[in-house]
């Protein structure tokens, strides 16, 4: 149930963000450039095989500890 509550909270937050920005854009006399407003994702550096292995080990260690405290 906690997961569903977090999802509902996240969705409500996203809706508030959307409504706020929609209202702000409606009041604007000139709209910003679409590309600048939306933004483009920046190219990320590819991880090396060693970095990938390290991240996999971290995730494995993290997942091993989940649920043991409950």
N, CA, C and O atoms as a DFTB+ gen file, in Angstrom:
280 C
 N C O
     1  1       0.815      -1.190       0.000
     2  2       0.000       0.000       0.000
     3  2       0.864       1.262       0.000
     4  3       0.463       2.293      -0.540
     5  1       2.058       1.177       0.610
     6  2       2.925       2.357       0.630
     7  2       3.346       2.752      -0.777
     8  3       3.471       3.935      -1.090
     9  1       3.563       1.754      -1.615
    10  2       3.946       2.039      -3.004
    11  2       2.842       2.762      -3.752
    12  3       3.105       3.691      -4.515
    13  1       1.603       2.336      -3.533
    14  2       0.465       2.993      -4.184
    15  2       0.310       4.424      -3.682
    16  3      -0.015       5.326      -4.454
    17  1       0.540       4.627      -2.399
    18  2       0.442       5.978      -1.832
    19  2       1.528       6.884      -2.409
    20  3       1.267       8.044      -2.728
    21  1       2.749       6.351      -2.544
    22  2       3.834       7.144      -3.137
    23  2       3.526       7.484      -4.592
    24  3       3.781       8.601      -5.043
    25  1       2.976       6.518      -5.320
    26  2       2.631       6.761      -6.722
    27  2       1.557       7.835      -6.836
    28  3       1.632       8.695      -7.714
    29  1       0.558       7.793      -5.958
    30  2      -0.507       8.798      -5.980
    31  2       0.046      10.177      -5.636
    32  3      -0.342      11.171      -6.249
    33  1       0.943      10.241      -4.666
    34  2       1.564      11.512      -4.285
    35  2       2.399      12.063      -5.433
    36  3       2.345      13.257      -5.724
    37  1       3.168      11.200      -6.082
    38  2       3.998      11.622      -7.211
    39  2       3.125      12.131      -8.363
    40  3       3.433      13.152      -8.977
    41  1       2.040      11.416      -8.648
    42  2       1.148      11.832      -9.729
    43  2       0.501      13.182      -9.419
    44  3       0.392      14.032     -10.302
    45  1       0.073      13.384      -8.178
    46  2      -0.528      14.661      -7.787
    47  2       0.488      15.788      -7.931
    48  3       0.141      16.885      -8.368
    49  1       1.730      15.526      -7.567
    50  2       2.782      16.529      -7.690
    51  2       3.018      16.880      -9.159
    52  3       3.179      18.051      -9.503
    53  1       3.037      15.870     -10.017
    54  2       3.227      16.111     -11.444
    55  2       2.074      16.921     -12.019
    56  3       2.290      17.785     -12.869
    57  1       0.859      16.657     -11.569
    58  2      -0.299      17.409     -12.049
    59  2      -0.232      18.857     -11.586
    60  3      -0.556      19.763     -12.353
    61  1       0.186      19.091     -10.340
    62  2       0.329      20.467      -9.851
    63  2       1.387      21.216     -10.656
    64  3       1.203      22.386     -10.991
    65  1       2.498      20.542     -10.969
    66  2       3.555      21.144     -11.773
    67  2       3.002      21.546     -13.132
    68  3       3.257      22.654     -13.606
    69  1       2.246      20.650     -13.762
    70  2       1.675      20.912     -15.077
    71  2       0.706      22.090     -15.039
    72  3       0.770      22.968     -15.898
    73  1      -0.182      22.117     -14.061
    74  2      -1.162      23.198     -13.948
    75  2      -0.462      24.533     -13.719
    76  3      -0.829      25.536     -14.331
    77  1       0.538      24.556     -12.847
    78  2       1.252      25.802     -12.564
    79  2       1.910      26.344     -13.826
    80  3       1.791      27.531     -14.131
    81  1       2.608      25.470     -14.566
    82  2       3.293      25.920     -15.770
    83  2       2.312      26.315     -16.869
    84  3       2.568      27.262     -17.613
    85  1       1.206      25.611     -16.978
    86  2       0.191      25.973     -17.963
    87  2      -0.352      27.368     -17.667
    88  3      -0.487      28.191     -18.572
    89  1      -0.662      27.631     -16.406
    90  2      -1.168      28.951     -16.021
    91  2      -0.117      30.030     -16.273
    92  3      -0.449      31.117     -16.746
    93  1       1.133      29.742     -15.964
    94  2       2.201      30.722     -16.181
    95  2       2.369      31.019     -17.669
    96  3       2.558      32.174     -18.052
    97  1       2.303      29.991     -18.505
    98  2       2.449      30.203     -19.946
    99  2       1.256      30.949     -20.528
   100  3       1.408      31.714     -21.480
   101  1       0.072      30.733     -19.967
   102  2      -1.113      31.442     -20.457
   103  2      -0.995      32.939     -20.178
   104  3      -1.508      33.747     -20.952
   105  1      -0.334      33.322     -19.093
   106  2      -0.181      34.730     -18.738
   107  2       0.988      35.390     -19.467
   108  3       1.088      36.616     -19.492
   109  1       1.855      34.599     -20.051
   110  2       3.043      35.155     -20.703
   111  2       2.655      35.895     -21.982
   112  3       1.839      35.413     -22.768
   113  1       3.249      37.071     -22.177
   114  2       2.957      37.830     -23.394
   115  2       3.675      37.214     -24.594
   116  3       3.199      37.321     -25.724
   117  1       4.803      36.581     -24.356
   118  2       5.554      35.933     -25.428
   119  2       6.009      34.565     -24.923
   120  3       6.614      34.456     -23.857
   121  1       5.719      33.545     -25.684
   122  2       6.117      32.199     -25.275
   123  2       7.614      32.006     -25.488
   124  3       8.184      32.528     -26.446
   125  1       8.241      31.261     -24.598
   126  2       9.664      30.974     -24.793
   127  2       9.858      30.031     -25.978
   128  3       8.928      29.339     -26.392
   129  1      11.049      30.012     -26.506
   130  2      11.388      29.090     -27.578
   131  2      11.133      27.660     -27.099
   132  3      11.555      27.284     -26.005
   133  1      10.448      26.870     -27.913
   134  2      10.065      25.520     -27.500
   135  2      11.279      24.667     -27.147
   136  3      11.297      24.001     -26.112
   137  1      12.289      24.689     -28.005
   138  2      13.484      23.868     -27.760
   139  2      14.157      24.261     -26.449
   140  3      14.629      23.405     -25.700
   141  1      14.194      25.566     -26.182
   142  2      14.829      26.039     -24.956
   143  2      13.978      25.684     -23.736
   144  3      14.505      25.313     -22.687
   145  1      12.652      25.803     -23.886
   146  2      11.741      25.531     -22.776
   147  2      11.733      24.047     -22.407
   148  3      11.825      23.689     -21.233
   149  1      11.621      23.196     -23.417
   150  2      11.547      21.752     -23.181
   151  2      12.924      21.189     -22.874
   152  3      13.079      20.331     -22.004
   153  1      13.909      21.676     -23.589
   154  2      15.273      21.202     -23.370
   155  2      15.520      19.874     -24.062
   156  3      14.604      19.079     -24.271
   157  1      16.714      19.665     -24.393
   158  2      17.137      18.407     -25.001
   159  2      17.988      17.654     -23.990
   160  3      18.821      18.253     -23.309
   161  1      17.786      16.360     -23.889
   162  2      18.653      15.610     -22.977
   163  2      20.105      15.670     -23.458
   164  3      20.394      15.533     -24.647
   165  1      20.979      15.873     -22.524
   166  2      22.395      15.939     -22.885
   167  2      22.927      14.530     -23.105
   168  3      22.456      13.571     -22.493
   169  1      23.894      14.421     -23.970
   170  2      24.505      13.121     -24.233
   171  2      25.286      12.695     -22.995
   172  3      26.097      13.453     -22.463
   173  1      25.036      11.502     -22.560
   174  2      25.734      10.997     -21.376
   175  2      26.958      10.199     -21.790
   176  3      26.989       9.550     -22.835
   177  1      27.943      10.272     -20.949
   178  2      29.149       9.482     -21.178
   179  2      28.817       8.013     -20.941
   180  3      28.160       7.672     -19.958
   181  1      29.266       7.158     -21.830
   182  2      29.023       5.726     -21.664
   183  2      29.873       5.195     -20.516
   184  3      31.030       5.578     -20.343
   185  1      29.269       4.304     -19.739
   186  2      30.012       3.704     -18.637
   187  2      30.982       2.663     -19.180
   188  3      30.711       1.977     -20.165
   189  1      32.100       2.573     -18.514
   190  2      33.065       1.541     -18.872
   191  2      32.552       0.210     -18.323
   192  3      31.702       0.199     -17.432
   193  1      33.054      -0.904     -18.841
   194  2      32.643      -2.199     -18.297
   195  2      32.900      -2.306     -16.789
   196  3      32.109      -2.914     -16.067
   197  1      33.999      -1.721     -16.317
   198  2      34.304      -1.764     -14.881
   199  2      33.263      -0.981     -14.086
   200  3      32.845      -1.419     -13.014
   201  1      32.840       0.179     -14.606
   202  2      31.813       0.969     -13.923
   203  2      30.481       0.217     -13.887
   204  3      29.774       0.244     -12.880
   205  1      30.147      -0.451     -14.988
   206  2      28.904      -1.236     -15.030
   207  2      28.932      -2.359     -14.007
   208  3      27.943      -2.603     -13.316
   209  1      30.055      -3.035     -13.912
   210  2      30.194      -4.122     -12.949
   211  2      30.085      -3.599     -11.521
   212  3      29.447      -4.226     -10.675
   213  1      30.698      -2.464     -11.254
   214  2      30.614      -1.855      -9.924
   215  2      29.172      -1.513      -9.583
   216  3      28.718      -1.791      -8.473
   217  1      28.443      -0.911     -10.527
   218  2      27.041      -0.553     -10.288
   219  2      26.192      -1.807     -10.064
   220  3      25.310      -1.808      -9.205
   221  1      26.445      -2.862     -10.819
   222  2      25.704      -4.109     -10.633
   223  2      25.951      -4.680      -9.237
   224  3      25.027      -5.183      -8.597
   225  1      27.177      -4.604      -8.774
   226  2      27.494      -5.094      -7.424
   227  2      26.800      -4.258      -6.353
   228  3      26.307      -4.794      -5.361
   229  1      26.763      -2.941      -6.558
   230  2      26.082      -2.062      -5.599
   231  2      24.595      -2.391      -5.552
   232  3      24.021      -2.513      -4.470
   233  1      23.960      -2.537      -6.734
   234  2      22.533      -2.880      -6.780
   235  2      22.275      -4.227      -6.107
   236  3      21.310      -4.379      -5.357
   237  1      23.132      -5.190      -6.377
   238  2      22.959      -6.514      -5.774
   239  2      23.032      -6.417      -4.251
   240  3      22.203      -6.991      -3.546
   241  1      24.020      -5.694      -3.755
   242  2      24.165      -5.537      -2.301
   243  2      22.966      -4.804      -1.717
   244  3      22.501      -5.142      -0.629
   245  1      22.461      -3.797      -2.435
   246  2      21.301      -3.040      -1.965
   247  2      20.069      -3.929      -1.904
   248  3      19.338      -3.918      -0.913
   249  1      19.839      -4.694      -2.954
   250  2      18.647      -5.541      -3.007
   251  2      18.702      -6.687      -2.009
   252  3      17.659      -7.173      -1.572
   253  1      19.879      -7.120      -1.649
   254  2      20.004      -8.186      -0.657
   255  2      19.525      -7.717       0.707
   256  3      19.033      -8.518       1.502
   257  1      19.664      -6.413       0.988
   258  2      19.273      -5.875       2.287
   259  2      17.812      -5.466       2.372
   260  3      17.311      -5.227       3.471
   261  1      17.113      -5.379       1.244
   262  2      15.711      -4.948       1.254
   263  2      14.841      -6.045       1.845
   264  3      14.950      -7.213       1.473
   265  1      13.980      -5.653       2.768
   266  2      13.033      -6.597       3.352
   267  2      13.535      -7.291       4.602
   268  3      12.755      -7.964       5.276
   269  1      14.794      -7.154       4.934
   270  2      15.319      -7.829       6.118
   271  2      14.934      -7.122       7.403
   272  3      14.899      -7.742       8.467
   273  1      14.635      -5.793       7.315
   274  2      14.271      -5.032       8.511
   275  2      12.787      -5.122       8.828
   276  3      12.374      -4.779       9.936
   277  1      11.981      -5.573       7.881
   278  2      10.518      -5.596       8.080
   279  2      10.084      -6.671       9.023
   280  3       8.891      -6.815       9.288
